[in-house]
CSV table of C-alpha atoms and ligand atoms in Angstrom, one decimal:
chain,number,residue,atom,x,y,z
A,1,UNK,CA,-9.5,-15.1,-55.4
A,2,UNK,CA,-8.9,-12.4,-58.0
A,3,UNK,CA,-7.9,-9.7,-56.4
A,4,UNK,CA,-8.2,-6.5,-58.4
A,5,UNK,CA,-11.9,-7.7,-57.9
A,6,UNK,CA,-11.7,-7.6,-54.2
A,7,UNK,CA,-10.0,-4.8,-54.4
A,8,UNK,CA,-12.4,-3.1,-56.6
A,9,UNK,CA,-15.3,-4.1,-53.8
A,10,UNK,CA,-13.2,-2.4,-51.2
A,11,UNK,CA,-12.7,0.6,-52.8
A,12,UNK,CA,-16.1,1.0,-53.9
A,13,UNK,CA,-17.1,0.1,-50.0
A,14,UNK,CA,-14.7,2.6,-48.9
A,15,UNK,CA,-15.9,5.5,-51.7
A,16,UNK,CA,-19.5,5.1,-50.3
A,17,UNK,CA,-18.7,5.0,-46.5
A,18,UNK,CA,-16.5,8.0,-46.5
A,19,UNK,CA,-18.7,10.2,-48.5
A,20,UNK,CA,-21.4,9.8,-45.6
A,21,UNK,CA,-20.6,12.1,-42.8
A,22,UNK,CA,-20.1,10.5,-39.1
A,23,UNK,CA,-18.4,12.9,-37.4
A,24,UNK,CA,-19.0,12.3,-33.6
A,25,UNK,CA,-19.2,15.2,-31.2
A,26,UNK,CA,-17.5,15.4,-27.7
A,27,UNK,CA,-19.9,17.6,-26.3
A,28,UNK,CA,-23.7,16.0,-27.2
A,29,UNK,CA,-25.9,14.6,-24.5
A,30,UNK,CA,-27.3,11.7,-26.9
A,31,UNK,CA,-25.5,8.2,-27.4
A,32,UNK,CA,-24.8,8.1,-30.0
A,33,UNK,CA,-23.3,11.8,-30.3
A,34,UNK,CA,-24.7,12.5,-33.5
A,35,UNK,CA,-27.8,11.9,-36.1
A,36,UNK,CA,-25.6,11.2,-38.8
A,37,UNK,CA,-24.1,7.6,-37.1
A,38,UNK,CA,-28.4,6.5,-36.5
A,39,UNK,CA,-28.8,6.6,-40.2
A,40,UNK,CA,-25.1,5.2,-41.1
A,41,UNK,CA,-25.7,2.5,-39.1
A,42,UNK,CA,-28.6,1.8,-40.9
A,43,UNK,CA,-26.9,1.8,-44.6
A,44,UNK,CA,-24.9,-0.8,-42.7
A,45,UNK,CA,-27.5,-2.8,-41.3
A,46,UNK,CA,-28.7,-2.8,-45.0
A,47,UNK,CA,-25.5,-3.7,-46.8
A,48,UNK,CA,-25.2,-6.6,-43.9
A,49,UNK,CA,-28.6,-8.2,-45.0
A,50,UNK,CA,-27.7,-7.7,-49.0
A,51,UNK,CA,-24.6,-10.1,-48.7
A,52,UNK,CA,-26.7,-12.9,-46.7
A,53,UNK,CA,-25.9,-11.7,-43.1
A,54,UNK,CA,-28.8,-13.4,-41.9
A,55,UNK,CA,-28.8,-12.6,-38.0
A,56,UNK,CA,-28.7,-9.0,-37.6
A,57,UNK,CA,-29.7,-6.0,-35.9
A,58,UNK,CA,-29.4,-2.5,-34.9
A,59,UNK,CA,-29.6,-1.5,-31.0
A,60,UNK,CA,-31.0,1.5,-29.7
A,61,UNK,CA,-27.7,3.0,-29.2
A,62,UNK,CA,-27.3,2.2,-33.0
A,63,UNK,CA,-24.2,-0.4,-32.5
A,64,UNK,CA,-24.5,-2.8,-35.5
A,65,UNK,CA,-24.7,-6.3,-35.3
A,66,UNK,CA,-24.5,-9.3,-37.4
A,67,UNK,CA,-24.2,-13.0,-36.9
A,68,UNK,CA,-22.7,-15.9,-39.3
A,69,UNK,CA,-22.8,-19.4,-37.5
A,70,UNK,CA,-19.7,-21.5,-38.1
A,71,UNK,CA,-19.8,-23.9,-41.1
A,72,UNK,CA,-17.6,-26.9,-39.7
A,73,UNK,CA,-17.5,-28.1,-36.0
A,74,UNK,CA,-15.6,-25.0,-34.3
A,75,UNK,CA,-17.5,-23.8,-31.5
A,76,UNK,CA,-15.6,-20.9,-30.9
A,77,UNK,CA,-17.1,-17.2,-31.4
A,78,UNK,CA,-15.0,-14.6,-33.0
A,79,UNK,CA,-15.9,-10.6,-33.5
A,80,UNK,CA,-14.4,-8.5,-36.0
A,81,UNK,CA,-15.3,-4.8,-34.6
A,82,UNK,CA,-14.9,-1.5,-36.3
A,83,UNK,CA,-16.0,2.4,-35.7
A,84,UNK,CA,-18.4,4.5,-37.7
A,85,UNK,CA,-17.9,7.2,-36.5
A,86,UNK,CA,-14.7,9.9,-37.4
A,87,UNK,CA,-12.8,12.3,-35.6
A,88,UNK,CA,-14.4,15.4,-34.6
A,89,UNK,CA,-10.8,17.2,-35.2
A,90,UNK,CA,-11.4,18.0,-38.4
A,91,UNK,CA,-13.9,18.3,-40.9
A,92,UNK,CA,-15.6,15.3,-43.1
A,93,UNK,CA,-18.3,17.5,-44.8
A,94,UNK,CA,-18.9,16.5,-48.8
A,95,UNK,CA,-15.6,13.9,-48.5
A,96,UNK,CA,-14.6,13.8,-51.9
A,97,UNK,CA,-12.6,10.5,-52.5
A,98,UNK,CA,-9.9,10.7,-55.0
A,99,UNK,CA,-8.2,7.4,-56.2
A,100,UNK,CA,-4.6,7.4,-57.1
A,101,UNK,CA,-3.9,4.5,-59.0
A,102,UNK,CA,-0.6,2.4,-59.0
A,103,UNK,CA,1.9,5.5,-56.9
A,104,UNK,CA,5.1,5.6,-59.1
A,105,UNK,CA,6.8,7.6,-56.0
A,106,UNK,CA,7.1,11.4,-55.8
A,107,UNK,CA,4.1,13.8,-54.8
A,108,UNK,CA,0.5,12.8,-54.6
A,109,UNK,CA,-1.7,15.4,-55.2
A,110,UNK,CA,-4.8,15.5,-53.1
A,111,UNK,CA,-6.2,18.9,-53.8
A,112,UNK,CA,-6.1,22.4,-52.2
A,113,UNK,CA,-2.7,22.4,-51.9
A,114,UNK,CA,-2.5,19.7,-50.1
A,115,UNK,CA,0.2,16.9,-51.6
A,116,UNK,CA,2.0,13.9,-49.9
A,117,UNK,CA,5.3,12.7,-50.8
A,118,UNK,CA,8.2,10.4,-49.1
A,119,UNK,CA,9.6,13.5,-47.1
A,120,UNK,CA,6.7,14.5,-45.4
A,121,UNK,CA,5.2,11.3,-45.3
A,122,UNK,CA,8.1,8.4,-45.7
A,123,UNK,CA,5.8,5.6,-45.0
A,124,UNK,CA,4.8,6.1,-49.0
A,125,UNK,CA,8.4,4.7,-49.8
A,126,UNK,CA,6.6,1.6,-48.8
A,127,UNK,CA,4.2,1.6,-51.0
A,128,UNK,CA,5.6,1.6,-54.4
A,129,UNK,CA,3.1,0.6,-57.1
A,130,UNK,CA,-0.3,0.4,-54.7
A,131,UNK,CA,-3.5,2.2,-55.3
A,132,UNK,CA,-4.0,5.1,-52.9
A,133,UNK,CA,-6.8,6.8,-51.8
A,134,UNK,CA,-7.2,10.4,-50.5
A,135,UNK,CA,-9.9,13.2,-49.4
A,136,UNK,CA,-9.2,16.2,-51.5
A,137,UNK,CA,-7.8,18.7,-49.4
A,138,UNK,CA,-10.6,20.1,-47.3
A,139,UNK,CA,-11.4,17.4,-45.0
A,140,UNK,CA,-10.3,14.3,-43.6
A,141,UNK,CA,-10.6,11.0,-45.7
A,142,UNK,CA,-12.0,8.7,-43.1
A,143,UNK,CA,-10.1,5.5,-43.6
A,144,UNK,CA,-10.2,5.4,-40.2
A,145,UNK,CA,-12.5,3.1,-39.5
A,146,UNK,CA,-14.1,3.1,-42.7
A,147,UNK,CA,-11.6,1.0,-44.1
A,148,UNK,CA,-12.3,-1.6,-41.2
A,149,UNK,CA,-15.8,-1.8,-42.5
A,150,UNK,CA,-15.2,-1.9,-45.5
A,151,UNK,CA,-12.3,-4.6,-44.7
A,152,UNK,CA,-14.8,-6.7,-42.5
A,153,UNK,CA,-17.9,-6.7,-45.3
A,154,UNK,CA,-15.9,-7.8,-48.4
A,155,UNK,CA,-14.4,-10.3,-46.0
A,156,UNK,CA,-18.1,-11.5,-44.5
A,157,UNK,CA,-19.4,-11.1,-48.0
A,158,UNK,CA,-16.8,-13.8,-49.3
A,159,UNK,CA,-17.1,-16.3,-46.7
A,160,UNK,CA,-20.6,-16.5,-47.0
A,161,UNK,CA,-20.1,-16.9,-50.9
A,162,UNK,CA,-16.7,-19.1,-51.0
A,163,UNK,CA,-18.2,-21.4,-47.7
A,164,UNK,CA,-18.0,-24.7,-49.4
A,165,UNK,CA,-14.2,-23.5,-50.0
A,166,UNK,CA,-13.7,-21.7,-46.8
A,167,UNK,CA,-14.2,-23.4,-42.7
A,168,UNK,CA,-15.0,-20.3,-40.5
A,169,UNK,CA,-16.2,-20.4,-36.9
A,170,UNK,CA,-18.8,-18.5,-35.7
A,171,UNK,CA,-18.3,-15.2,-36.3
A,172,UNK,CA,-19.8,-11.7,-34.8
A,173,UNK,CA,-20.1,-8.6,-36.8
A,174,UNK,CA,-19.7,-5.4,-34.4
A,175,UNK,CA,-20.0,-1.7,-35.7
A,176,UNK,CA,-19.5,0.6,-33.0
A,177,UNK,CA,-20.6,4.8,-32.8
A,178,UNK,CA,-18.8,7.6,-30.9
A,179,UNK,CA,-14.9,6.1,-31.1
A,180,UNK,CA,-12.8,8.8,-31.3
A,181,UNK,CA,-14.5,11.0,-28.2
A,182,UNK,CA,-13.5,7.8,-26.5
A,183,UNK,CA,-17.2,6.6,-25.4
A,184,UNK,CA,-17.0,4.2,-28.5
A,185,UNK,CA,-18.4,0.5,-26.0
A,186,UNK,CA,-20.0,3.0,-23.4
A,187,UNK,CA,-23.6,1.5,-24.0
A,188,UNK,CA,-22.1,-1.7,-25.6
A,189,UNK,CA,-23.9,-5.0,-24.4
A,190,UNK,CA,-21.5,-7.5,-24.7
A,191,UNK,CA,-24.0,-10.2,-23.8
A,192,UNK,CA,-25.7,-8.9,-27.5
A,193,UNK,CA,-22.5,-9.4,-28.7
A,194,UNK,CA,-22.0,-12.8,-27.7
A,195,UNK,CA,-18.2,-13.6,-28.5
A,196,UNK,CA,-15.5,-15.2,-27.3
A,197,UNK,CA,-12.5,-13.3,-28.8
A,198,UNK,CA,-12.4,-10.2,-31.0
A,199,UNK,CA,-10.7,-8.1,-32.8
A,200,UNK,CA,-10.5,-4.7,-34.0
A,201,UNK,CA,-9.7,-3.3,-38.0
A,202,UNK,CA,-8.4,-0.4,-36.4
A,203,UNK,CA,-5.0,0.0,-37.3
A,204,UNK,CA,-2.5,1.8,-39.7
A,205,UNK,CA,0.1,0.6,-41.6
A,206,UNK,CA,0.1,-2.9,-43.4
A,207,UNK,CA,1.3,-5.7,-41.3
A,208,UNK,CA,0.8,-3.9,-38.0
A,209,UNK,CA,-0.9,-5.3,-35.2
A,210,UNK,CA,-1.4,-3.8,-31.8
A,211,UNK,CA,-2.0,-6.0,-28.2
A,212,UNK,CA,-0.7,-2.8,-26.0
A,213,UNK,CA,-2.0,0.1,-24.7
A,214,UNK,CA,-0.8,2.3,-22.4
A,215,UNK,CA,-1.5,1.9,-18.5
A,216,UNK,CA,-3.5,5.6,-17.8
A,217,UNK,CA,-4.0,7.0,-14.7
A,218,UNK,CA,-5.0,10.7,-13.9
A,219,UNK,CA,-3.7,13.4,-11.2
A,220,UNK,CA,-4.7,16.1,-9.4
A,221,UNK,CA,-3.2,18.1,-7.0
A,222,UNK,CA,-4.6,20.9,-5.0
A,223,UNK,CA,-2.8,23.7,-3.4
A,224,UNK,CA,-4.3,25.7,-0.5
A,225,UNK,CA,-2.5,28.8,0.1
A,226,UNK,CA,-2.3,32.1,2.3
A,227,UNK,CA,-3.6,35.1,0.8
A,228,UNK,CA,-2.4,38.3,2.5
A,229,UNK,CA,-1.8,41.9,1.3
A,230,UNK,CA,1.3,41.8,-1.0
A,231,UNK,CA,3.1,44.6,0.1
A,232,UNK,CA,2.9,43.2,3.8
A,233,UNK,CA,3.3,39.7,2.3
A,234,UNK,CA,6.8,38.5,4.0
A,235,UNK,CA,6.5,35.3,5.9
A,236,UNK,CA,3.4,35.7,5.5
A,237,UNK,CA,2.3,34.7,2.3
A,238,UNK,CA,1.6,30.9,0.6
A,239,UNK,CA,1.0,32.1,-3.0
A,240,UNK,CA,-0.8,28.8,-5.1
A,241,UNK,CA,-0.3,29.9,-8.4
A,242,UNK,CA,3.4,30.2,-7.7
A,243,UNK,CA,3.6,26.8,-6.3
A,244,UNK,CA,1.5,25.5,-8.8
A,245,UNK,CA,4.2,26.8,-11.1
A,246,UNK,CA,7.3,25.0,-9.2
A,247,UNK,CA,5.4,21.8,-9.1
A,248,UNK,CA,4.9,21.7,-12.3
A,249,UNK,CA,8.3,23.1,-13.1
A,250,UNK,CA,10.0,20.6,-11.0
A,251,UNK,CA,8.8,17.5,-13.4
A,252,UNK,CA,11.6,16.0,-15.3
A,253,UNK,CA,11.0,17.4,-19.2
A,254,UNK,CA,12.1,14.2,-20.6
A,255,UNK,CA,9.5,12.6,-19.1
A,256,UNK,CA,6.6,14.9,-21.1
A,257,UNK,CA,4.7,13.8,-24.5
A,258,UNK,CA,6.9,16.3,-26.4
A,259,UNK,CA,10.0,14.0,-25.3
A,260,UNK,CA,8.8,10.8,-25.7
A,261,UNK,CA,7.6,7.9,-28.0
A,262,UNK,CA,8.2,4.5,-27.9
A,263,UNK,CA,7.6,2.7,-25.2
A,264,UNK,CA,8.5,5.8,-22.9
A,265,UNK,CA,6.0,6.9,-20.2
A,266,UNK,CA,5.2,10.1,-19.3
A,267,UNK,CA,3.1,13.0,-17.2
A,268,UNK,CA,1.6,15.9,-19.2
A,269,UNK,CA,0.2,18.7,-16.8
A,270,UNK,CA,-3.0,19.4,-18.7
A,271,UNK,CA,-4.7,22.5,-16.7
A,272,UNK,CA,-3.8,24.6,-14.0
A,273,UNK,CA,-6.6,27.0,-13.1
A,274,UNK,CA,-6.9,29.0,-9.7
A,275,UNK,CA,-5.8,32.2,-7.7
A,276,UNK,CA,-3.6,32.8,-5.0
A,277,UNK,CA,-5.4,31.6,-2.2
A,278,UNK,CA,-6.3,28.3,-4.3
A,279,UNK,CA,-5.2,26.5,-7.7
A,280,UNK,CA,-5.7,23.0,-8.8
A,281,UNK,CA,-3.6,21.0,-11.6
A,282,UNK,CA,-4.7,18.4,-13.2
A,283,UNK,CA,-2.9,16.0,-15.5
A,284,UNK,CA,-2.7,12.2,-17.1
A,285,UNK,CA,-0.1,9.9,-16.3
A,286,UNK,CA,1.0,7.1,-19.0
A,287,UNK,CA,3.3,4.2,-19.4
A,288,UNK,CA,2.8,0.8,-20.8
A,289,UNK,CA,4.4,-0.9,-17.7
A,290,UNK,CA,2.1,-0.4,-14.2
A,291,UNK,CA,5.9,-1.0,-12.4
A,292,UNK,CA,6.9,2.2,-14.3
A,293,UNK,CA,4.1,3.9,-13.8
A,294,UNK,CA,3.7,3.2,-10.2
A,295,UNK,CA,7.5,4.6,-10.5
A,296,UNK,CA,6.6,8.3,-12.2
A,297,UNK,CA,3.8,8.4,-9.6
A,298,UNK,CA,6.4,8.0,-6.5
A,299,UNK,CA,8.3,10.3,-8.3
A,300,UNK,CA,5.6,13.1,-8.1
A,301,UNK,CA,4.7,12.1,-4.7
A,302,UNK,CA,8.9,13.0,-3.8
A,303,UNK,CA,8.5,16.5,-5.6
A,304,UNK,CA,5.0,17.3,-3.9
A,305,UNK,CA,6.7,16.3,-0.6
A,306,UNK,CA,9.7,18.9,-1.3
A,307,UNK,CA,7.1,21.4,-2.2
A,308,UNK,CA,5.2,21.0,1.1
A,309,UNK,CA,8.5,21.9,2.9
A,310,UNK,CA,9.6,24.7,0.8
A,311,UNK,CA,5.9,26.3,1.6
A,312,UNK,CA,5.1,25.5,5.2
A,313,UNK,CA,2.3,28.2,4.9
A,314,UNK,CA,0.6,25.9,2.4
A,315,UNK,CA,-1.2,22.7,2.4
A,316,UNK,CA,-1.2,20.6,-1.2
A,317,UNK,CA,-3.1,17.4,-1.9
A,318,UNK,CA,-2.4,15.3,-4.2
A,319,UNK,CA,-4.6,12.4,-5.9
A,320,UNK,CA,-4.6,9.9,-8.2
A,321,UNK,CA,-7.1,7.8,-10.3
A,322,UNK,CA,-7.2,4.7,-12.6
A,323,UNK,CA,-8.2,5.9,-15.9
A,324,UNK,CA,-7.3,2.7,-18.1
A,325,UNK,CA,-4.7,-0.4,-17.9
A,326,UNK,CA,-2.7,-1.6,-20.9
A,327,UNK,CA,-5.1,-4.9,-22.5
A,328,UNK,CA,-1.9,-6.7,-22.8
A,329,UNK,CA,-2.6,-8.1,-19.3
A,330,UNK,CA,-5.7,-9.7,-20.7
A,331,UNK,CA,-4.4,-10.7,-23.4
A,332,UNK,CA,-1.6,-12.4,-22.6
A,333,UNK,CA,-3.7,-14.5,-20.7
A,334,UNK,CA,-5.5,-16.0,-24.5
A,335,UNK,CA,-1.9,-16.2,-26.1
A,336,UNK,CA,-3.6,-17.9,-28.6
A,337,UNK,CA,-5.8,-14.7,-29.7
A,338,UNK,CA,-2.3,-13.0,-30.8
A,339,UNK,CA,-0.5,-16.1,-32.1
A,340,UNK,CA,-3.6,-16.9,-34.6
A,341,UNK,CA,-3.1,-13.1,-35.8
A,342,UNK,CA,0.6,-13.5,-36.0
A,343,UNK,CA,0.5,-16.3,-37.7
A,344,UNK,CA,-2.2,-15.2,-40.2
A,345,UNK,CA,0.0,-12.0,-40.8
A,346,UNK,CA,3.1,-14.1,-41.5
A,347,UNK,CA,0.9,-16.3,-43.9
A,348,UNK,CA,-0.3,-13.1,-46.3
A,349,UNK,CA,3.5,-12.5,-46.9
A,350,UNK,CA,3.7,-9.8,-44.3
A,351,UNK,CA,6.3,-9.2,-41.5
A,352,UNK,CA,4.2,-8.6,-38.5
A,353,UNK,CA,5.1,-5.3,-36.5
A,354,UNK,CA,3.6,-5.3,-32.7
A,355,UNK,CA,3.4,-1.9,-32.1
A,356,UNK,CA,2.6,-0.3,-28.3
A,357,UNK,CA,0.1,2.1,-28.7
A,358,UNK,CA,0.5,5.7,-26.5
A,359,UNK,CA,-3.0,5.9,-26.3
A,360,UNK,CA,-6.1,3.2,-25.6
A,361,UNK,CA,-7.9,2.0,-27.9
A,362,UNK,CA,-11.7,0.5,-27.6
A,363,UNK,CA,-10.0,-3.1,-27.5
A,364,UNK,CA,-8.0,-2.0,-24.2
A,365,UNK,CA,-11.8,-1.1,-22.8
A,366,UNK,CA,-13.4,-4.6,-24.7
A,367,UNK,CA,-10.4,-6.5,-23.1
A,368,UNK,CA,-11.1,-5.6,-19.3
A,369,UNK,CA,-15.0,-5.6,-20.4
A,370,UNK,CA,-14.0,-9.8,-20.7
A,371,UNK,CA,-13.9,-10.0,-24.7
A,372,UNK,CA,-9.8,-10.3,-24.9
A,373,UNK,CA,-9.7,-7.6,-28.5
A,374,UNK,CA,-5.9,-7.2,-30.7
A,375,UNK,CA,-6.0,-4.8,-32.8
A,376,UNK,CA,-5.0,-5.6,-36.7
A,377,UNK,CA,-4.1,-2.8,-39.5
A,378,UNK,CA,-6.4,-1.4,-42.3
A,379,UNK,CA,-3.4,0.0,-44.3
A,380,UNK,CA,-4.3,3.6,-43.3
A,381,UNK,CA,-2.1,6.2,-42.5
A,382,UNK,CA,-2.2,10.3,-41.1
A,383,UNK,CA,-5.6,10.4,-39.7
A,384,UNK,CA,-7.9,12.9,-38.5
A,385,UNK,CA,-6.5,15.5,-40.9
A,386,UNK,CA,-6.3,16.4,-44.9
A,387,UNK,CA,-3.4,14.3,-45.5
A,388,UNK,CA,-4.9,10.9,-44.2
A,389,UNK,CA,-4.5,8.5,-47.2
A,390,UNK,CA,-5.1,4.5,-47.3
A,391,UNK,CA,-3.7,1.6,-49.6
A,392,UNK,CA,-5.6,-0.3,-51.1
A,393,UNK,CA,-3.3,-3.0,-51.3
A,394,UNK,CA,-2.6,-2.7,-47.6
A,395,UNK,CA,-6.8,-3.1,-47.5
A,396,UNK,CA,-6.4,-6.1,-49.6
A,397,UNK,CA,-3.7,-7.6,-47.0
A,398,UNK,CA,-6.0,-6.9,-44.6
A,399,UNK,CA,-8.6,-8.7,-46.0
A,400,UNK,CA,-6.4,-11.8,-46.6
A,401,UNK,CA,-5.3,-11.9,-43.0
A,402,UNK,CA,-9.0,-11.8,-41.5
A,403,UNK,CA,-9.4,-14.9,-44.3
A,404,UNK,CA,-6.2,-16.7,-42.7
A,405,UNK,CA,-7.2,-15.9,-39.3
A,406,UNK,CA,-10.9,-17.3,-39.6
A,407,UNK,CA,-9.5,-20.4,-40.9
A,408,UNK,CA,-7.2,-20.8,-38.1
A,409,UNK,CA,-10.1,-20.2,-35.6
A,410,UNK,CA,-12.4,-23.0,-37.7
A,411,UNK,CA,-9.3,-25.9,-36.7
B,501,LIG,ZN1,-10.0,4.5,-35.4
């Protein structure tokens, strides 16, 4: 396979993807969350039929579909799933795509200002001699997941052409709206779908692939208190913003985001709102081990209980809910849906990384939905922001492992 030709196809897929606005929006009542993702899922659904994708459709909720049936005797279904949509934090109006060819090291320039170089980005050292790809300054670049599209295309697109050469399973073609305000398989059918296994282009760095998201649950504690005239207040008074504050206070700080990474868990108090008669905190709880996390909860429980003796005059709830689990659980239980991807990654030349995510990802939400879903790299990096910049040789590796990793499933 020639790759500066491949590469070529990418780029151009990329250019065209990211220059069409899909910004999702948090706070729309329709699914998906904006206009702009109905008609880009069109294109798609377009660009899927003009390289021989067959069996396709577009569902009301405007997730993509497509269908390639295996060419030798593998049974097995696979998806390859990626998101149109991109982060409403920051602006992708008129993306400009700038290509830097073959990065000699030092400053890329993106525009506006704007550069990236190994000190504020040292992931570049990496990337010695690749073709990179920016925004220009004002908006995000969109790599993320327009690279995964573009990734899963060329890679459809070549199968279909190279299938005397190539043995593929069946494979499933999934473009999903409304990722990154989290609602991304909301309104997904997964009977549509029809897969056995899948896997996400959803990733950063080249040779990174993800099977762990954190375990998420979230808190709240209410705190009823005694309101009385201040000046006649002693004894007398429970005041709930004050004990809000101790609570809150009393939570070890090297157990917040700001102090962690890693595989470190951690509570983050994300709203206190009341008076002094009555305030309510909420918060998020998140650690990739449900021991440990079970563990931070008893922990809170212990401070809550202090608090209710220090302030007999008051009465404080506290509650907890199950907001995600870590999709390591599932898929440890299909070793073989990592080991294929591990092994594909090892066969491109690559080291593989597995990297925990502190976060979840649509895969953690596909896993427990009963479609086991890794998540593989697209070579991007920085997202949702002016510096976000992609490799194109890191798109290329990507492409090469969904090749290896097809094969592997066609055995
Ligand atoms: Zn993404």
């Amino acid at each position: 396979m020639d790759k500066e030709e491949i590469k070529e196809k990418l780029f151009l897929r990329l250019k065209k993807y990211c220059e069409i606005e899909t910004t999702s929006d948090p706070n729309s009542k329709t699914y998906p969350s904006t206009k702009s993702q109905v008609y880009f899922a069109k294109i798609l659904l377009k660009e899927l039929r003009s390289i021989g994708v067959k069996d396709n459709f577009v569902d009301e909720y405007s997730y993509v579909f497509g269908k390639i049936k295996s060419n030798c005797k593998s049974k097995i279904k696979i998806a390859f799933i990626a998101h149109m949509d991109t982060s409403p934090a920051y602006s992708a109006k008129d993306v400009k795509v700038k290509l830097h060819k073959n990065y000699s090291g030092g400053k890329i320039d993106i525009g506006r200002g704007v550069y990236i170089d190994e000190k504020n980005c040292p992931p570049l050292k990496e990337h010695l001699g690749d073709d990179i790809v920016t925004a220009s300054g004002n908006t995000l670049l969109g790599a993320d997941d327009k690279a995964g599209i573009a990734i899963i295309i060329t890679f459809v697109e070549y199968i279909i052409k190279n299938s005397s050469s190539i043995k593929y399973p069946n494979i499933r073609i999934l473009f999903t709206p409304d990722e990154e305000i989290g609602k991304g398989v909301d309104k997904l059918d997964l009977k549509k779908l029809d897969a056995d296994f899948g896997y996400t282009i959803d990733g950063d760095l080249k040779g990174r692939i993800e099977n762990e998201t954190f375990n998420a649950d979230g808190l709240k504690i209410k705190i009823y208190g005694k309101s009385v005239h201040p000046g006649s207040a002693k004894n007398q008074m429970a005041n709930s913003v004050r004990i809000a504050s101790d609570i809150i206070s009393s939570w070890p700080e090297n157990m917040t985001p700001e102090n962690t990474d890693g595989y470190d868990g951690f509570i983050m108090f994300d709203e206190i709102k009341g008076d002094v008669s009555y305030a309510e905190i909420s918060g998020i709880i998140r650690e990739h081990d449900i021991g440990k996390l079970k563990k931070m909860e008893k922990l809170l429980e212990k401070i809550i209980e202090e608090k209710r003796e220090k302030y007999p005059l008051s009465k404080i709830e506290y509650e907890i809910f199950t907001q995600y689990r870590n999709m390591k659980i599932i898929i440890d239980k299909n070793p073989e849906v990592m080991d294929r991807l591990i092994e594909a990654v090892k066969e491109v030349g690559l080291n593989p990384i597995i990297k925990p995510v502190r976060g979840g990802t649509d895969g953690s939400r596909l896993s427990f939905m009963g479609l086991p879903t890794p998540n593989i790299f697209t070579g991007g990096y920085n997202y949702h922001g002016p510096y976000e910049w992609v490799s194109l040789d890191s798109m290329y590796k990507a492409f090469e492992v969904l090749i290896k990793l097809s094969e592997k499933w066609a055995l």
